[in-house]
């Protein structure tokens, strides 16, 4: 219930603490899951103190329980263990502190953890976080590699030494984090986000040298999986060689079996690249030589042809044919001209023989009226009419008498 207060009538601290305690008492007992980070079992003390932490967030709460409650699981529970606790929240009013009073503690077994991981894996797969089309290709030669690993760990040494042995000029941006325990998830997530924010980082390697299922739990955390899925930089998972792969292997753009394998897959070997360049250069040289040899043979074949060796031969061979054709053409043309000339002479003779002038030369005359029309019928003229008479050697006038 809300409490009405004003600056003039505030509540004392004790009253506020008492009210908070009352609200918490109404919560009742709850089952809480977490990881034990601190454990205090003082000899002779009847109460055991421990701190329960959320592995995915930087949140923890104090837990107390009677010694006999903890002794029932003391053989299988220690710092770092995952447990489920049935506890009732308690408010310690004098100090204003919240804690949990545990009445039952149950360790979370490996089988149960694996079952939960399998459920989480299926849920994330349905969202498409593990889809192949989401995988980003790795650059051929990264200039700067981001490395997330434990401080002074074998994984860090394996990645750095193998990568620099393969390509001495490669550079690293290293983030040392906790790779197991309650601080692992937030630190790894923060390191991945920092490296992804750097534009010069070409690829990110998250490395750890294997471990038990419990040790690898941070790399199956949903928060880390989603952080890697949001990265714009390609991420390589190199979390040892356990048969049960953490979920990071599925969401990463590339999975490496070991940190050493990650260095080999991310960084090309300078010696191998030199050999490949040399092989390609030799192959190119052979191809060019083969091309030149083939073209030279083709050119020699073309030059060996008679038409190339004696280009005038065809002209000389055709010259006689051309001359024969020209003579034939001349004879044909001459024959046509002679025949045409003969026909023209004959036609001319016929035209001359049948012309009016030839008729006049035989003593005939043509009578024409004044308008120039020839007289063909006596009825066309009248007595006394003057006509023109045209003969072979000229013309003269005549008069019609009757």
XYZ file of C-alpha atoms in Angstrom:
402
model
C 0.000 0.000 0.000
C 1.204 3.503 -0.789
C 2.080 5.744 2.134
C 1.097 9.392 2.109
C 3.993 11.609 3.132
C 4.929 15.275 2.740
C 8.038 17.304 3.430
C 6.333 18.510 6.596
C 5.353 15.012 7.767
C 8.048 12.559 6.617
C 8.418 9.013 7.869
C 11.299 8.086 10.152
C 13.879 5.680 8.777
C 12.814 3.004 11.200
C 9.225 3.259 10.049
C 10.264 2.996 6.395
C 12.402 -0.033 7.196
C 9.523 -1.589 9.106
C 7.126 -1.033 6.194
C 9.598 -2.569 3.728
C 9.941 -5.572 5.988
C 6.172 -5.963 6.079
C 5.893 -5.837 2.300
C 8.673 -8.427 1.908
C 7.092 -10.742 4.456
C 4.003 -10.959 2.242
C 6.078 -12.425 -0.623
C 6.363 -15.861 0.946
C 8.826 -18.609 0.051
C 10.147 -18.788 -3.529
C 12.417 -21.086 -5.505
C 15.520 -19.215 -6.624
C 18.249 -20.391 -9.007
C 21.772 -18.969 -9.012
C 25.468 -19.645 -8.638
C 27.233 -19.707 -5.289
C 30.023 -17.107 -5.307
C 30.871 -16.926 -1.607
C 30.465 -19.595 1.044
C 31.127 -19.128 4.766
C 30.966 -22.138 7.115
C 32.440 -21.079 10.410
C 33.352 -23.911 12.744
C 30.798 -24.285 15.463
C 28.389 -21.786 13.890
C 24.834 -22.956 13.410
C 24.235 -20.740 10.404
C 25.894 -20.906 6.981
C 26.272 -17.713 4.924
C 26.527 -17.751 1.159
C 26.054 -15.358 -1.761
C 23.849 -16.363 -4.671
C 24.562 -14.612 -7.965
C 22.744 -14.462 -11.288
C 25.292 -15.808 -13.843
C 23.889 -13.594 -16.611
C 23.717 -10.312 -14.706
C 25.722 -8.474 -12.128
C 23.134 -9.128 -9.406
C 23.601 -11.095 -6.196
C 21.766 -11.631 -2.944
C 22.838 -12.966 0.441
C 21.464 -16.316 1.629
C 21.493 -17.818 5.090
C 20.490 -21.281 6.172
C 20.831 -23.516 9.148
C 23.850 -25.742 9.160
C 21.819 -28.934 8.909
C 20.168 -27.601 5.715
C 23.544 -27.056 4.065
C 25.148 -30.211 5.424
C 22.724 -32.294 3.399
C 24.331 -31.026 0.173
C 27.786 -30.070 1.443
C 29.450 -32.943 -0.414
C 28.222 -31.800 -3.846
C 27.932 -28.024 -3.406
C 30.831 -25.604 -3.280
C 31.695 -22.147 -4.559
C 30.834 -21.848 -8.230
C 28.115 -24.488 -8.100
C 24.682 -23.899 -9.615
C 21.893 -24.477 -7.096
C 18.161 -24.086 -6.672
C 17.135 -22.744 -3.270
C 13.764 -22.677 -1.565
C 13.964 -19.528 0.525
C 11.870 -16.843 2.122
C 12.944 -13.211 1.685
C 13.850 -11.498 4.954
C 14.438 -7.851 5.688
C 16.987 -6.977 8.369
C 15.537 -3.692 9.575
C 18.497 -2.359 11.658
C 20.806 -2.380 8.604
C 18.235 -2.177 5.824
C 19.482 -5.362 4.175
C 17.614 -7.965 2.136
C 18.546 -11.641 2.388
C 17.051 -15.024 1.777
C 16.464 -17.609 4.485
C 16.915 -20.997 2.762
C 15.054 -24.064 3.962
C 16.125 -26.374 1.137
C 19.075 -26.420 -1.273
C 19.233 -28.557 -4.409
C 22.246 -28.765 -6.701
C 21.527 -28.385 -10.404
C 22.808 -31.568 -12.078
C 24.607 -31.769 -15.400
C 21.697 -33.593 -16.994
C 19.282 -30.876 -15.987
C 21.643 -28.187 -17.257
C 22.000 -29.934 -20.599
C 18.234 -30.289 -20.888
C 17.783 -26.572 -20.263
C 20.481 -25.770 -22.803
C 18.753 -27.980 -25.364
C 15.478 -26.133 -24.810
C 17.234 -22.791 -25.120
C 19.009 -24.011 -28.264
C 15.701 -24.961 -29.905
C 14.134 -21.641 -28.921
C 17.014 -19.621 -30.366
C 17.079 -21.770 -33.505
C 13.390 -21.033 -34.100
C 14.238 -17.343 -33.979
C 16.772 -17.895 -36.765
C 19.857 -16.978 -34.738
C 21.668 -20.108 -35.941
C 20.596 -19.834 -39.600
C 23.349 -20.391 -42.155
C 22.356 -17.323 -44.196
C 23.185 -15.130 -41.197
C 26.808 -16.273 -41.165
C 29.234 -13.569 -42.245
C 32.325 -14.514 -44.250
C 35.717 -13.997 -42.643
C 38.169 -11.584 -44.292
C 41.009 -13.224 -46.215
C 43.722 -11.290 -44.365
C 42.519 -9.494 -41.207
C 44.664 -6.539 -40.245
C 43.446 -6.359 -36.634
C 41.959 -9.304 -34.733
C 39.935 -8.919 -31.569
C 40.652 -11.641 -28.999
C 38.490 -12.361 -25.950
C 40.150 -14.852 -23.585
C 41.319 -15.448 -20.042
C 44.259 -13.519 -18.681
C 47.621 -15.252 -19.308
C 45.733 -18.333 -20.455
C 46.924 -21.121 -22.701
C 44.177 -20.161 -25.155
C 45.599 -16.639 -25.480
C 49.110 -17.980 -25.961
C 48.001 -20.517 -28.566
C 46.107 -17.953 -30.639
C 48.816 -15.274 -30.516
C 51.753 -17.580 -31.174
C 50.136 -19.562 -33.980
C 48.700 -16.490 -35.673
C 52.002 -14.587 -35.607
C 53.865 -17.664 -36.747
C 51.560 -17.905 -39.751
C 51.498 -14.173 -40.529
C 54.011 -12.094 -38.527
C 52.400 -8.749 -39.413
C 49.034 -9.556 -37.865
C 47.917 -7.360 -34.955
C 45.666 -8.159 -31.986
C 43.318 -6.210 -29.744
C 43.100 -8.425 -26.636
C 40.419 -8.288 -23.972
C 41.228 -10.412 -20.902
C 38.081 -11.543 -19.119
C 36.847 -14.204 -16.756
C 36.017 -17.301 -18.828
C 34.195 -19.163 -16.056
C 32.331 -18.288 -12.931
C 29.740 -15.659 -12.177
C 31.652 -12.792 -13.764
C 32.274 -14.546 -17.077
C 29.063 -13.695 -18.933
C 28.961 -9.922 -18.326
C 32.692 -9.556 -18.970
C 32.664 -11.581 -22.184
C 29.563 -9.732 -23.414
C 31.160 -6.374 -22.642
C 34.411 -7.361 -24.356
C 32.594 -8.536 -27.505
C 30.592 -5.294 -27.660
C 33.723 -3.181 -27.239
C 35.585 -4.998 -30.004
C 32.580 -4.919 -32.312
C 32.386 -1.143 -31.864
C 35.965 -0.715 -33.168
C 35.878 -0.161 -36.922
C 39.454 -1.349 -37.395
C 38.734 -4.798 -35.897
C 38.142 -7.234 -38.794
C 37.236 -10.389 -36.846
C 36.639 -11.368 -33.209
C 37.835 -14.623 -31.631
C 36.285 -15.817 -28.370
C 38.686 -18.441 -27.026
C 38.874 -20.825 -24.107
C 40.835 -24.031 -23.776
C 38.001 -26.449 -23.112
C 36.661 -27.513 -19.741
C 33.765 -29.303 -18.110
C 30.129 -28.701 -18.930
C 29.775 -26.466 -15.876
C 32.867 -24.468 -16.848
C 31.510 -23.855 -20.335
C 28.061 -22.698 -19.204
C 28.859 -18.973 -19.643
C 29.356 -19.600 -23.371
C 25.824 -21.000 -23.640
C 24.239 -18.031 -21.908
C 21.369 -16.462 -23.809
C 22.665 -12.932 -23.196
C 26.019 -13.786 -24.786
C 24.393 -15.604 -27.703
C 22.208 -12.613 -28.529
C 25.125 -10.209 -28.183
C 27.143 -12.236 -30.703
C 24.132 -12.446 -33.040
C 23.940 -8.638 -33.082
C 27.636 -8.203 -33.955
C 28.425 -6.668 -37.336
C 31.971 -8.067 -37.101
C 32.477 -11.780 -37.877
C 32.863 -13.820 -34.680
C 34.841 -17.062 -34.320
C 34.075 -19.438 -31.463
C 37.086 -21.368 -30.145
C 35.842 -22.996 -26.940
C 37.931 -26.147 -26.765
C 36.931 -29.553 -28.029
C 34.144 -30.768 -25.757
C 31.624 -33.156 -27.342
C 28.769 -30.941 -26.138
C 29.353 -27.674 -27.969
C 28.257 -24.477 -26.223
C 25.578 -22.391 -27.931
C 28.224 -19.855 -28.893
C 29.471 -22.370 -31.483
C 26.087 -22.294 -33.230
C 25.600 -18.527 -33.344
C 29.208 -17.699 -34.256
C 30.068 -17.139 -37.903
C 32.754 -19.837 -37.674
C 33.451 -22.595 -35.154
C 36.999 -23.660 -34.401
C 37.700 -26.842 -32.479
C 40.547 -25.261 -30.444
C 42.181 -21.843 -30.075
C 45.036 -23.125 -32.239
C 42.532 -24.133 -34.907
C 40.976 -20.661 -34.697
C 44.345 -19.037 -35.433
C 44.798 -21.324 -38.446
C 41.340 -20.595 -39.815
C 41.461 -16.840 -39.292
C 45.031 -16.048 -40.337
C 46.483 -17.365 -43.624
C 49.932 -18.963 -43.584
C 52.467 -16.672 -45.239
C 54.505 -19.637 -46.462
C 51.463 -21.319 -47.960
C 50.391 -18.070 -49.600
C 53.868 -17.607 -51.087
C 53.717 -21.169 -52.426
C 50.238 -20.542 -53.817
C 51.383 -17.317 -55.468
C 54.401 -19.120 -56.914
C 52.217 -21.952 -58.208
C 49.778 -19.493 -59.749
C 52.646 -17.556 -61.305
C 54.120 -20.763 -62.755
C 50.709 -21.787 -64.011
C 50.198 -18.394 -65.622
C 53.646 -18.596 -67.219
C 52.873 -22.054 -68.622
C 49.559 -20.843 -69.961
C 51.208 -17.859 -71.656
C 53.960 -20.047 -73.119
C 51.390 -22.559 -74.372
C 49.387 -19.731 -75.925
C 52.471 -18.290 -77.607
C 53.538 -21.720 -78.882
C 50.079 -22.363 -80.287
C 49.967 -18.982 -81.977
C 53.480 -19.440 -83.371
C 52.496 -22.797 -84.861
C 49.374 -21.254 -86.324
C 51.388 -18.366 -87.775
C 53.947 -20.783 -89.258
C 51.114 -22.802 -90.801
C 49.636 -19.669 -92.340
C 53.017 -18.500 -93.632
C 53.564 -21.911 -95.228
C 50.542 -21.497 -97.475
C 51.342 -20.874 -101.182
C 49.178 -17.790 -101.198
C 51.407 -16.203 -98.551
C 54.744 -17.425 -99.859
C 54.014 -16.293 -103.480
C 51.086 -13.853 -103.250
C 51.398 -12.955 -107.016
C 50.983 -16.556 -108.116
C 47.217 -16.406 -108.107
C 47.329 -13.132 -110.046
C 49.708 -14.620 -112.603
C 47.534 -17.724 -112.921
C 44.475 -15.584 -113.518
C 46.215 -13.155 -115.908
C 45.957 -15.543 -118.928
C 42.334 -16.207 -118.110
C 41.675 -12.485 -117.925
C 43.461 -11.969 -121.269
C 41.446 -14.768 -122.912
C 38.249 -13.304 -121.505
C 39.222 -9.860 -122.819
C 39.922 -11.278 -126.341
C 36.655 -13.159 -126.245
C 34.887 -10.011 -125.159
C 36.545 -8.024 -127.966
C 35.552 -10.637 -130.567
C 32.030 -10.754 -129.270
C 31.773 -6.989 -129.258
C 33.298 -6.749 -132.751
C 30.888 -9.361 -134.046
C 27.964 -7.508 -132.530
C 29.168 -4.239 -134.012
C 29.642 -5.807 -137.494
C 26.201 -7.351 -137.396
C 24.677 -4.114 -136.193
C 26.528 -2.220 -138.948
C 25.246 -4.631 -141.602
C 21.715 -4.322 -140.319
C 22.025 -0.557 -140.276
C 23.324 -0.484 -143.896
C 20.509 -2.709 -145.038
C 17.931 -0.684 -143.185
C 19.385 2.543 -144.568
C 19.211 1.186 -148.099
C 15.559 0.245 -147.592
C 14.796 3.611 -146.089
C 16.493 5.396 -149.012
C 14.720 3.228 -151.573
C 11.343 3.831 -150.005
C 11.862 7.520 -149.220
C 9.788 10.264 -151.037
C 12.998 11.746 -152.486
C 13.735 8.504 -154.341
C 10.228 8.536 -155.712
C 10.656 12.108 -156.919
C 13.899 11.172 -158.647
C 11.953 8.693 -160.720
C 9.976 11.614 -162.230
C 7.105 11.936 -159.819
C 5.895 15.262 -158.361
C 3.992 16.191 -155.218
C 1.256 18.857 -155.480
C 0.712 20.927 -152.366
C -1.849 23.563 -151.564
C -0.829 26.855 -150.061
C -1.283 25.485 -146.535
C 1.334 22.752 -147.336
C -1.070 19.811 -147.477
C -0.507 17.360 -150.310
C -3.300 16.980 -152.916
C -4.495 13.387 -152.989
C -7.868 13.780 -154.707
C -8.827 15.991 -157.728
C -11.881 17.022 -155.858
C -9.707 18.806 -153.344
C -8.756 21.587 -155.883
C -10.776 24.138 -157.886
C -10.193 25.603 -161.314
C -7.863 28.544 -161.238
C -6.337 27.488 -157.907
C -2.562 27.842 -157.663
C -0.641 24.832 -156.404
C 3.004 24.097 -155.727
C 4.604 21.233 -157.556
C 7.601 19.625 -155.790
C 9.993 17.573 -157.940
C 13.376 15.917 -157.340
C 15.423 18.966 -158.094
C 13.122 21.658 -156.613
C 9.592 23.055 -156.888
C 7.432 25.397 -159.061
C 3.865 26.805 -159.183
C 1.064 25.418 -161.339
C -2.516 26.600 -162.016
C -5.521 24.358 -162.258
C -7.408 24.864 -165.528
C -10.369 22.527 -165.286
